[in-house]
């Protein structure tokens, strides 16, 4: 939104307005800003209006005539004065746009790609694989929520085990956005197993799905609802590096169901099969790790499947995605409540609790105007402080059915 321009009145004219007129002008300005940034019209409260009034009148550092210094040449003085006002106006507009952004709720979902089409998605059913039979990856964030390079490992102490997530020294931890590719891999394999069983039921003798699959880069980007620009292809290769270098280690605790230590990767390895004329990935070969392959292909019964809303891929914040996944797993078609400290614990966030709480509260506030897919968020009172309440909204009930009742909350 750097190119956004607002037609602002001069400070002097604003200062001449009455308090009521100033507030009315700022409300109209906020409405214009909301409309041009795809936000619903949001009514500013008294505190926001007071902050904006003060900010509107704030002097710029662009004064070219300082103190009592006077310029003798009237033409030069006029030219410098005009230049100063231009600089002031430019700075003022940019600063005021930034102030409006801070006062108005931010969109939770990014815009869909221009060529986006729900019918073109590879398969709408996506599932998160359990590490074993009693812990699901949706209970925790097995990735870093930030796009920033992170080397420190994640550690989760659960009821029956301790899970650590470690990245490679060169590439760091896989991110929540890299995880989209992992979901694509799972969805592909699940679809292959479905076809295998259909053919088997017909009396045919199909071969088991391969442990290696070769998606095109454009197919992955389409599935993840991303644009197909050059940067996306470069980011795809970096994401594969992080996924290949990130490992999940599960250590059982006494009294739990687990009996063995697991140390597994997100993907075993990959190689670029072909490139475009521009040097971007065209087709990639991904080796599905054995722990995923055995669970989906050789596991007894159907894997635990949860349907995610297609707009999950449009959630722009890592925290928003983590909260959606937690709600999908714990709330299902009902509701679930977690303390802020528990949400922080399950997110793997390196932020201190006060900073994390502020970020979570801002997310919840934004969802009042820009709701998350499927779930409404708010805070309710608890014995030891506020609880995040995640309630199913009811959209897509035909798809979700009774999955929540079949899956225990970890």
Coordinates of C-alpha atoms in Angstrom, one line a residue:
X1 CA 0.0 0.0 0.0
X2 CA 3.0 2.3 -0.3
X3 CA 1.5 3.8 -3.5
X4 CA -1.8 4.8 -1.7
X5 CA -2.4 8.6 -1.7
X6 CA -4.9 10.5 0.2
X7 CA -6.1 14.0 -0.6
X8 CA -5.5 15.7 2.8
X9 CA -6.5 19.2 3.8
X10 CA -3.7 21.5 5.0
X11 CA -2.8 21.7 8.7
X12 CA -3.9 25.3 8.9
X13 CA -7.4 24.4 7.5
X14 CA -7.6 21.4 9.8
X15 CA -6.7 23.6 12.8
X16 CA -9.5 26.1 11.9
X17 CA -12.1 23.4 12.2
X18 CA -14.2 22.8 15.3
X19 CA -13.7 19.7 17.4
X20 CA -16.8 18.2 15.9
X21 CA -15.7 19.1 12.3
X22 CA -12.2 17.6 12.9
X23 CA -13.7 14.3 14.1
X24 CA -16.2 14.2 11.2
X25 CA -13.3 14.8 8.8
X26 CA -11.2 12.1 10.3
X27 CA -14.1 9.6 10.2
X28 CA -14.5 10.3 6.5
X29 CA -10.8 10.0 6.0
X30 CA -10.8 6.6 7.8
X31 CA -13.8 5.5 5.7
X32 CA -11.9 6.5 2.5
X33 CA -8.8 4.7 3.7
X34 CA -10.8 1.5 4.6
X35 CA -12.5 1.5 1.2
X36 CA -9.3 1.8 -0.7
X37 CA -7.5 -0.8 1.3
X38 CA -10.3 -3.4 1.1
X39 CA -11.3 -2.9 4.8
X40 CA -14.9 -2.7 6.0
X41 CA -15.8 0.8 7.2
X42 CA -14.7 1.0 10.8
X43 CA -15.9 3.7 13.2
X44 CA -13.1 5.3 15.2
X45 CA -13.5 5.5 18.9
X46 CA -12.8 8.7 21.0
X47 CA -9.3 7.6 21.9
X48 CA -8.4 6.9 18.2
X49 CA -9.8 10.2 17.2
X50 CA -7.9 12.0 19.9
X51 CA -4.6 10.4 18.7
X52 CA -5.3 11.2 15.1
X53 CA -6.1 14.8 15.9
X54 CA -2.8 15.3 17.7
X55 CA -0.9 13.5 15.0
X56 CA -2.5 15.5 12.2
X57 CA -1.2 18.7 13.8
X58 CA 2.3 17.3 14.5
X59 CA 5.0 19.5 13.0
X60 CA 7.4 18.0 10.5
X61 CA 11.2 18.1 10.7
X62 CA 11.2 19.5 7.1
X63 CA 11.1 23.2 8.1
X64 CA 13.6 25.0 6.0
X65 CA 13.4 28.3 7.8
X66 CA 14.4 27.8 11.4
X67 CA 14.5 30.2 14.3
X68 CA 14.7 33.9 13.4
X69 CA 16.8 33.4 10.3
X70 CA 15.3 35.5 7.4
X71 CA 16.0 35.2 3.7
X72 CA 16.5 38.6 2.0
X73 CA 15.6 37.5 -1.5
X74 CA 11.8 37.2 -1.6
X75 CA 11.7 34.9 -4.6
X76 CA 14.2 32.5 -3.0
X77 CA 12.3 32.7 0.3
X78 CA 9.0 31.9 -1.6
X79 CA 10.7 29.0 -3.5
X80 CA 12.1 27.5 -0.3
X81 CA 8.8 28.0 1.5
X82 CA 7.0 26.1 -1.3
X83 CA 9.6 23.4 -1.2
X84 CA 9.3 23.0 2.5
X85 CA 5.5 22.8 2.3
X86 CA 5.8 20.1 -0.4
X87 CA 8.2 18.1 1.8
X88 CA 5.9 18.5 4.8
X89 CA 2.9 17.4 2.9
X90 CA 4.7 14.3 1.5
X91 CA 5.9 13.3 5.0
X92 CA 2.6 14.1 6.5
X93 CA 0.6 12.0 4.1
X94 CA 2.9 9.0 4.5
X95 CA 2.9 9.3 8.3
X96 CA -0.9 9.7 8.5
X97 CA -1.4 6.6 6.3
X98 CA 0.8 4.7 8.8
X99 CA -1.2 6.1 11.7
X100 CA -4.5 5.0 10.0
X101 CA -3.1 1.5 9.6
X102 CA -2.3 1.3 13.3
X103 CA -5.7 2.5 14.3
X104 CA -7.8 0.4 11.9
X105 CA -8.1 -3.4 12.0
X106 CA -5.7 -5.2 9.6
X107 CA -7.0 -7.9 7.2
X108 CA -6.4 -11.4 8.5
X109 CA -6.5 -13.0 5.0
X110 CA -4.4 -11.9 2.1
X111 CA -5.9 -11.4 -1.3
X112 CA -6.3 -14.5 -3.5
X113 CA -4.1 -14.7 -6.6
X114 CA -5.5 -13.2 -9.8
X115 CA -5.8 -16.7 -11.4
X116 CA -7.1 -18.3 -8.2
X117 CA -9.9 -20.8 -8.6
X118 CA -11.3 -23.1 -5.9
X119 CA -12.1 -25.7 -8.6
X120 CA -8.4 -25.8 -9.6
X121 CA -7.2 -26.8 -6.2
X122 CA -5.5 -30.2 -6.3
X123 CA -7.7 -31.7 -3.6
X124 CA -9.8 -29.8 -1.1
X125 CA -9.3 -32.2 1.8
X126 CA -6.1 -31.7 3.7
X127 CA -5.0 -33.5 6.8
X128 CA -2.3 -33.2 9.4
X129 CA -0.6 -36.4 10.2
X130 CA -0.3 -37.7 13.7
X131 CA 3.3 -38.5 14.9
X132 CA 1.9 -41.7 16.4
X133 CA -1.5 -42.8 17.4
X134 CA -2.1 -40.3 20.2
X135 CA -0.5 -37.0 19.3
X136 CA -1.4 -34.9 16.3
X137 CA 0.7 -32.2 14.7
X138 CA -2.2 -29.8 15.0
X139 CA -1.8 -29.7 18.8
X140 CA 1.5 -27.9 18.4
X141 CA 3.3 -25.7 15.9
X142 CA 5.9 -28.0 14.4
X143 CA 7.4 -25.0 12.6
X144 CA 8.4 -21.5 13.3
X145 CA 5.6 -19.0 12.8
X146 CA 7.9 -16.3 11.4
X147 CA 9.4 -16.1 8.0
X148 CA 12.7 -14.9 9.6
X149 CA 15.6 -17.3 9.7
X150 CA 15.5 -19.2 13.0
X151 CA 18.1 -21.7 14.3
X152 CA 16.9 -22.3 17.9
X153 CA 15.0 -25.5 18.3
X154 CA 11.4 -25.8 19.4
X155 CA 10.5 -27.8 22.5
X156 CA 7.1 -29.0 23.6
X157 CA 6.4 -30.9 26.8
X158 CA 3.2 -32.9 26.4
X159 CA 1.4 -35.3 28.7
X160 CA 3.1 -38.4 27.4
X161 CA 6.1 -37.1 25.5
X162 CA 8.6 -34.4 24.7
X163 CA 8.7 -33.2 21.1
X164 CA 11.6 -31.1 19.8
X165 CA 11.8 -29.6 16.3
X166 CA 15.3 -28.8 15.0
X167 CA 16.4 -27.2 11.8
X168 CA 19.7 -27.4 9.9
X169 CA 22.4 -25.0 10.6
X170 CA 22.5 -23.8 7.0
X171 CA 18.8 -23.3 6.4
X172 CA 17.1 -23.1 9.8
X173 CA 13.7 -24.3 10.8
X174 CA 10.8 -24.9 8.4
X175 CA 8.2 -22.1 8.6
X176 CA 4.4 -22.3 8.9
X177 CA 4.4 -21.3 5.2
X178 CA 6.8 -24.0 4.2
X179 CA 4.3 -26.4 5.9
X180 CA 1.9 -25.8 2.9
X181 CA 4.2 -28.0 0.8
X182 CA 4.0 -30.7 3.5
X183 CA 0.2 -30.5 3.4
X184 CA 0.4 -30.8 -0.4
X185 CA 2.5 -34.0 -0.1
X186 CA 0.1 -35.5 2.4
X187 CA -2.9 -34.6 0.3
X188 CA -1.3 -36.2 -2.8
X189 CA -0.5 -39.4 -1.0
X190 CA -4.0 -39.6 0.5
X191 CA -5.5 -39.2 -2.9
X192 CA -3.3 -41.9 -4.3
X193 CA -4.3 -44.3 -1.5
X194 CA -8.0 -43.6 -2.2
X195 CA -7.5 -44.4 -5.9
X196 CA -5.6 -47.6 -5.0
X197 CA -8.4 -48.8 -2.7
X198 CA -11.1 -48.0 -5.3
X199 CA -9.2 -50.1 -7.9
X200 CA -8.6 -52.9 -5.4
X201 CA -12.3 -53.0 -4.6
X202 CA -13.0 -53.4 -8.3
X203 CA -11.0 -56.6 -8.3
X204 CA -8.0 -55.1 -10.0
X205 CA -4.4 -55.6 -8.8
X206 CA -3.0 -52.0 -8.5
X207 CA 0.5 -51.2 -7.4
X208 CA 0.9 -49.5 -4.1
X209 CA 1.5 -45.7 -4.4
X210 CA 5.1 -44.7 -4.9
X211 CA 7.1 -43.2 -2.1
X212 CA 8.4 -40.6 -4.6
X213 CA 6.2 -38.1 -6.3
X214 CA 7.0 -35.4 -8.9
X215 CA 4.8 -32.4 -8.6
X216 CA 5.3 -29.3 -10.8
X217 CA 6.2 -26.1 -9.1
X218 CA 3.1 -24.4 -10.6
X219 CA 0.9 -27.2 -9.2
X220 CA 2.3 -26.7 -5.7
X221 CA 1.8 -22.9 -5.9
X222 CA -1.7 -23.4 -7.2
X223 CA -2.6 -25.7 -4.3
X224 CA -1.1 -23.3 -1.8
X225 CA -3.1 -20.4 -3.4
X226 CA 0.0 -18.4 -4.2
X227 CA 0.8 -16.4 -7.3
X228 CA 3.2 -17.8 -9.9
X229 CA 5.7 -14.9 -9.9
X230 CA 9.5 -15.5 -10.1
X231 CA 10.0 -14.8 -6.4
X232 CA 7.5 -17.6 -5.5
X233 CA 9.6 -20.1 -7.4
X234 CA 12.8 -19.0 -5.6
X235 CA 11.0 -19.2 -2.3
X236 CA 9.8 -22.7 -3.1
X237 CA 13.3 -24.1 -3.4
X238 CA 14.3 -22.4 -0.1
X239 CA 11.2 -23.9 1.5
X240 CA 12.2 -27.4 0.3
X241 CA 15.7 -26.9 1.8
X242 CA 14.2 -26.0 5.2
X243 CA 11.7 -28.9 5.1
X244 CA 14.5 -31.4 4.2
X245 CA 16.6 -30.0 7.1
X246 CA 14.0 -29.9 9.8
X247 CA 13.5 -33.0 12.0
X248 CA 10.9 -33.9 14.7
X249 CA 12.1 -35.9 17.7
X250 CA 9.6 -37.5 20.0
X251 CA 10.8 -38.9 23.4
X252 CA 8.2 -40.9 25.3
X253 CA 7.6 -40.3 29.0
X254 CA 6.8 -42.9 31.6
X255 CA 3.2 -43.9 31.6
X256 CA 2.5 -42.7 28.0
X257 CA 1.4 -44.8 25.1
X258 CA 4.7 -44.5 23.2
X259 CA 7.4 -47.1 23.6
X260 CA 10.1 -45.8 21.2
X261 CA 11.9 -42.6 20.4
X262 CA 11.2 -41.2 16.9
X263 CA 13.5 -38.9 15.0
X264 CA 11.9 -38.1 11.7
X265 CA 12.2 -35.5 8.9
X266 CA 9.4 -33.5 7.1
X267 CA 10.6 -34.8 3.8
X268 CA 13.4 -37.2 3.2
X269 CA 15.0 -35.4 0.3
X270 CA 14.2 -33.7 -3.0
X271 CA 15.8 -32.9 -6.3
X272 CA 15.0 -30.5 -9.1
X273 CA 14.0 -32.6 -12.1
X274 CA 13.7 -29.7 -14.6
X275 CA 13.9 -25.9 -14.8
X276 CA 12.2 -23.3 -16.8
X277 CA 14.0 -21.1 -19.3
X278 CA 14.3 -18.5 -16.6
X279 CA 16.1 -20.9 -14.3
X280 CA 13.2 -21.5 -12.0
X281 CA 12.0 -24.9 -10.7
X282 CA 9.7 -26.5 -13.2
X283 CA 9.3 -30.0 -11.7
X284 CA 10.6 -31.4 -8.4
X285 CA 11.0 -34.9 -7.1
X286 CA 10.1 -35.3 -3.4
X287 CA 10.8 -38.4 -1.4
X288 CA 8.0 -39.0 1.1
X289 CA 9.5 -40.0 4.6
X290 CA 8.7 -43.5 5.7
X291 CA 6.8 -42.4 8.8
X292 CA 4.3 -40.6 6.7
X293 CA 4.2 -43.3 4.0
X294 CA 3.6 -46.1 6.5
X295 CA 0.9 -44.2 8.3
X296 CA -1.1 -43.3 5.2
X297 CA -0.4 -46.4 3.0
X298 CA 0.2 -49.2 5.4
X299 CA -1.6 -48.0 8.4
X300 CA -4.7 -49.9 9.7
X301 CA -7.9 -48.1 8.8
X302 CA -8.1 -44.6 7.4
X303 CA -5.7 -41.9 8.6
X304 CA -7.2 -39.2 10.9
X305 CA -8.5 -36.7 8.4
X306 CA -9.5 -33.1 9.2
X307 CA -10.9 -30.8 6.5
X308 CA -9.3 -27.4 6.4
X309 CA -11.1 -24.4 4.9
X310 CA -9.5 -23.5 1.5
X311 CA -8.9 -20.0 2.9
X312 CA -6.5 -21.4 5.4
X313 CA -3.8 -20.8 2.8
X314 CA -4.8 -17.1 2.6
X315 CA -4.2 -16.4 6.4
X316 CA -1.4 -14.0 6.3
X317 CA 0.0 -14.2 9.8
X318 CA 1.8 -17.3 11.2
X319 CA -0.1 -16.8 14.5
X320 CA -3.4 -16.7 12.7
X321 CA -2.6 -20.1 11.0
X322 CA -1.5 -21.6 14.2
X323 CA -4.6 -20.5 16.0
X324 CA -6.8 -21.8 13.2
X325 CA -5.1 -25.2 13.3
X326 CA -5.5 -25.4 17.0
X327 CA -9.2 -24.5 16.8
X328 CA -9.8 -27.0 14.0
X329 CA -8.2 -29.8 16.1
X330 CA -9.6 -28.8 19.6
X331 CA -12.9 -27.1 18.9
X332 CA -14.0 -29.1 15.8
X333 CA -17.7 -28.3 15.5
X334 CA -18.0 -26.9 19.0
X335 CA -15.7 -24.7 21.0
X336 CA -12.4 -24.9 22.9
X337 CA -10.7 -22.6 25.4
X338 CA -7.0 -22.1 26.2
X339 CA -5.2 -19.8 28.4
X340 CA -2.9 -17.3 26.7
X341 CA 0.1 -18.9 28.2
X342 CA -1.0 -22.3 26.9
X343 CA -1.5 -20.9 23.4
X344 CA 2.0 -19.4 23.6
X345 CA 3.4 -22.7 24.8
X346 CA 1.8 -24.6 21.9
X347 CA 2.9 -21.9 19.3
X348 CA 6.7 -22.2 20.1
X349 CA 6.9 -18.4 20.1
X350 CA 10.1 -17.0 21.4
X351 CA 8.3 -13.8 22.6
X352 CA 7.9 -13.1 26.3
X353 CA 4.3 -13.7 27.5
X354 CA 3.3 -10.0 27.7
X355 CA 4.4 -9.3 24.1
X356 CA 2.8 -12.6 22.9
X357 CA -0.5 -11.7 24.7
X358 CA -0.5 -8.3 23.0
X359 CA 0.0 -9.9 19.6
X360 CA -2.8 -12.5 20.3
X361 CA -5.2 -9.8 21.4
X362 CA -4.5 -7.8 18.3
X363 CA -5.2 -10.9 16.2
X364 CA -8.5 -11.4 18.0
X365 CA -9.4 -7.8 17.6
X366 CA -8.7 -8.0 13.8
X367 CA -10.9 -11.0 13.5
X368 CA -13.9 -9.0 14.7
X369 CA -13.8 -7.2 11.4
X370 CA -11.9 -9.8 9.3
X371 CA -13.0 -13.3 10.6
X372 CA -10.9 -16.4 10.5
X373 CA -12.3 -19.2 8.3
X374 CA -14.7 -21.4 10.2
X375 CA -14.1 -20.0 13.7
X376 CA -14.9 -16.9 15.8
X377 CA -12.3 -15.8 18.4
X378 CA -12.9 -13.9 21.7
X379 CA -11.6 -13.8 25.3
X380 CA -13.6 -15.0 28.3
X381 CA -12.8 -14.9 32.0
X382 CA -11.1 -17.9 33.6
X383 CA -9.9 -18.8 37.1
X384 CA -6.4 -17.6 36.5
X385 CA -7.0 -15.0 33.8
X386 CA -8.3 -14.6 30.3
X387 CA -9.0 -17.6 28.1
X388 CA -9.0 -17.6 24.3
X389 CA -12.3 -19.0 23.2
X390 CA -12.5 -20.6 19.7
X391 CA -16.0 -21.3 18.5
X392 CA -17.1 -23.0 15.3
X393 CA -19.2 -20.6 13.2
X394 CA -21.1 -23.3 11.3
X395 CA -19.9 -22.8 7.7
X396 CA -19.1 -25.9 5.8
X397 CA -20.9 -28.2 8.3
X398 CA -21.6 -30.7 5.5
X399 CA -17.9 -31.2 5.1
X400 CA -16.8 -31.3 8.7
X401 CA -19.6 -33.7 9.8
X402 CA -18.7 -35.3 13.2
X403 CA -15.0 -35.3 13.0
X404 CA -14.5 -33.4 16.3
X405 CA -16.3 -36.1 18.2
X406 CA -14.1 -38.8 16.8
X407 CA -10.8 -37.0 17.7
X408 CA -9.8 -36.6 21.4
X409 CA -8.3 -33.2 22.4
X410 CA -4.6 -33.6 23.2

